[in-house]
Short mmCIF file of C-alpha atoms in Angstrom, two decimals:
data_model
loop_
_atom_site.label_atom_id
_atom_site.label_comp_id
_atom_site.label_asym_id
_atom_site.label_seq_id
_atom_site.Cartn_x
_atom_site.Cartn_y
_atom_site.Cartn_z
CA MET A 1 -14.47 -21.62 -14.84
CA THR A 2 -11.21 -23.46 -14.72
CA ASP A 3 -9.01 -23.94 -11.69
CA SER A 4 -6.38 -21.74 -13.34
CA VAL A 5 -8.47 -18.64 -12.61
CA ARG A 6 -7.12 -17.01 -9.44
CA ARG A 7 -9.44 -15.04 -7.19
CA VAL A 8 -8.30 -12.48 -4.63
CA SER A 9 -10.30 -11.44 -1.60
CA THR A 10 -9.50 -8.54 0.69
CA GLY A 11 -12.01 -9.50 3.36
CA ALA A 12 -14.25 -6.50 2.67
CA PRO A 13 -17.72 -7.31 4.03
CA TRP A 14 -19.42 -6.82 0.65
CA GLU A 15 -17.27 -9.46 -1.05
CA GLU A 16 -18.87 -12.22 1.00
CA LYS A 17 -22.30 -10.58 1.22
CA PHE A 18 -22.63 -10.00 -2.53
CA GLY A 19 -20.47 -12.89 -3.78
CA TYR A 20 -17.59 -11.29 -5.63
CA SER A 21 -13.80 -11.17 -5.61
CA ARG A 22 -11.73 -8.01 -5.30
CA ALA A 23 -9.61 -9.21 -8.22
CA VAL A 24 -9.61 -12.08 -10.69
CA GLU A 25 -6.53 -13.21 -12.60
CA LEU A 26 -7.18 -15.05 -15.85
CA PRO A 27 -4.81 -17.62 -17.39
CA ASN A 28 -3.94 -15.20 -20.21
CA GLY A 29 -2.35 -12.78 -17.72
CA LEU A 30 -5.22 -10.31 -17.51
CA VAL A 31 -6.11 -9.20 -13.98
CA LEU A 32 -9.48 -7.53 -13.40
CA VAL A 33 -9.98 -5.49 -10.23
CA SER A 34 -13.54 -4.88 -9.06
CA GLY A 35 -14.85 -1.41 -8.42
CA CYS A 36 -12.97 0.21 -5.54
CA THR A 37 -14.07 3.15 -3.41
CA SER A 38 -12.45 5.00 -0.56
CA VAL A 39 -13.57 2.42 1.99
CA VAL A 40 -10.64 1.35 4.17
CA ASN A 41 -10.99 -1.26 6.92
CA GLY A 42 -14.76 -1.18 6.51
CA GLU A 43 -14.97 2.57 7.04
CA ILE A 44 -15.49 5.29 4.45
CA ALA A 45 -12.38 7.43 4.30
CA ALA A 46 -14.38 10.38 3.07
CA GLY A 47 -12.63 13.38 1.66
CA SER A 48 -12.45 15.53 -1.40
CA PRO A 49 -13.00 13.92 -4.81
CA TYR A 50 -9.21 14.02 -5.30
CA GLU A 51 -8.61 12.25 -1.97
CA GLN A 52 -11.33 9.68 -2.67
CA ALA A 53 -9.78 8.96 -6.07
CA VAL A 54 -6.30 8.47 -4.60
CA THR A 55 -7.64 6.20 -1.85
CA SER A 56 -9.76 4.23 -4.33
CA PHE A 57 -6.78 3.65 -6.61
CA ASP A 58 -4.68 2.67 -3.58
CA VAL A 59 -7.27 -0.02 -2.75
CA ALA A 60 -7.13 -1.29 -6.34
CA LEU A 61 -3.33 -1.26 -6.44
CA ALA A 62 -3.19 -3.17 -3.15
CA ALA A 63 -5.30 -5.90 -4.78
CA LEU A 64 -2.83 -6.03 -7.69
CA GLU A 65 0.04 -6.38 -5.23
CA GLN A 66 -1.61 -9.57 -3.94
CA VAL A 67 -0.99 -11.15 -7.36
CA GLY A 68 2.49 -9.68 -7.71
CA LEU A 69 1.64 -6.78 -10.03
CA THR A 70 2.20 -3.03 -9.70
CA ARG A 71 0.88 0.18 -11.22
CA GLU A 72 3.33 -0.31 -14.10
CA ASP A 73 1.28 -3.37 -15.13
CA VAL A 74 -1.99 -1.41 -15.37
CA VAL A 75 -3.38 -1.30 -18.91
CA ARG A 76 -6.87 0.17 -18.31
CA THR A 77 -8.64 2.29 -15.72
CA ARG A 78 -12.24 3.34 -15.33
CA MET A 79 -13.28 6.21 -13.10
CA TYR A 80 -16.91 6.63 -12.09
CA LEU A 81 -17.87 10.05 -10.69
CA THR A 82 -21.15 11.36 -9.34
CA HIS A 83 -20.48 14.93 -10.52
CA ALA A 84 -18.96 16.34 -13.71
CA ARG A 85 -17.51 19.15 -11.59
CA ASP A 86 -15.04 16.61 -10.11
CA VAL A 87 -13.47 15.63 -13.45
CA GLU A 88 -10.38 17.83 -12.98
CA ASP A 89 -9.69 16.65 -9.40
CA VAL A 90 -10.09 12.96 -10.24
CA GLY A 91 -8.12 13.41 -13.47
CA ARG A 92 -5.29 15.02 -11.49
CA ALA A 93 -5.17 12.03 -9.13
CA HIS A 94 -5.09 9.67 -12.12
CA LYS A 95 -2.26 11.61 -13.76
CA GLU A 96 -0.18 11.59 -10.58
CA LEU A 97 -0.54 7.82 -10.27
CA PHE A 98 -0.42 6.72 -13.91
CA ASP A 99 1.26 9.44 -15.97
CA ALA A 100 4.32 7.29 -16.73
CA VAL A 101 2.18 4.21 -17.39
CA ARG A 102 -0.48 5.77 -19.65
CA PRO A 103 -3.21 3.08 -19.44
CA ALA A 104 -6.34 3.26 -21.55
CA ALA A 105 -8.81 5.18 -19.40
CA SER A 106 -12.48 6.12 -19.18
CA MET A 107 -14.21 8.64 -16.94
CA ILE A 108 -17.95 8.13 -16.57
CA ILE A 109 -20.53 10.24 -14.76
CA VAL A 110 -23.05 8.13 -12.79
CA SER A 111 -26.11 9.00 -10.72
CA GLY A 112 -24.68 7.81 -7.41
CA PHE A 113 -23.29 5.05 -5.22
CA ALA A 114 -24.67 2.97 -2.34
CA ASP A 115 -23.41 5.55 0.17
CA PRO A 116 -24.02 9.18 -0.84
CA SER A 117 -20.74 10.34 0.74
CA LEU A 118 -18.87 8.36 -1.93
CA VAL A 119 -18.28 10.39 -5.09
CA VAL A 120 -15.64 8.24 -6.85
CA GLU A 121 -15.30 4.55 -7.71
CA VAL A 122 -12.52 3.09 -9.86
CA GLU A 123 -11.80 -0.14 -11.72
CA VAL A 124 -8.37 -1.28 -12.82
CA GLU A 125 -7.21 -3.90 -15.31
CA ALA A 126 -3.60 -5.09 -15.42
CA TYR A 127 -1.67 -7.49 -17.56
CA ARG A 128 1.02 -9.98 -16.60
CA GLY A 129 3.33 -10.41 -19.57
CA GLY A 130 4.49 -13.97 -20.22
CA ALA A 131 1.33 -15.35 -18.61
CA LYS A 132 1.20 -18.92 -17.34
#
């Protein structure tokens, strides 16, 4: 990859252990944020599916802030849930955060995550208009 690709790390232990970046900004202005859960400062901030979704999106939005973008720059979200019964709660969190933005969005039911107390993981993509 070229030097014009910017990588953002948040210092989460898995970034180093598994060799990934929290976010990657491409020269065309697209910013890809890795899957985010409700892990804060290395600890699972467990809670309801709604609370996990809000915390997960907060982690993703904090990564965007590191490259100077905000929720208004979000063009796509993906929400991974372990239970179909949580669709309404996670959808409500998404609406509260992104209703005015209206990104393309997907909600996918998965079999589980590395820690069974996690029930939500999110990915965010944003776009910087007038890219470098």
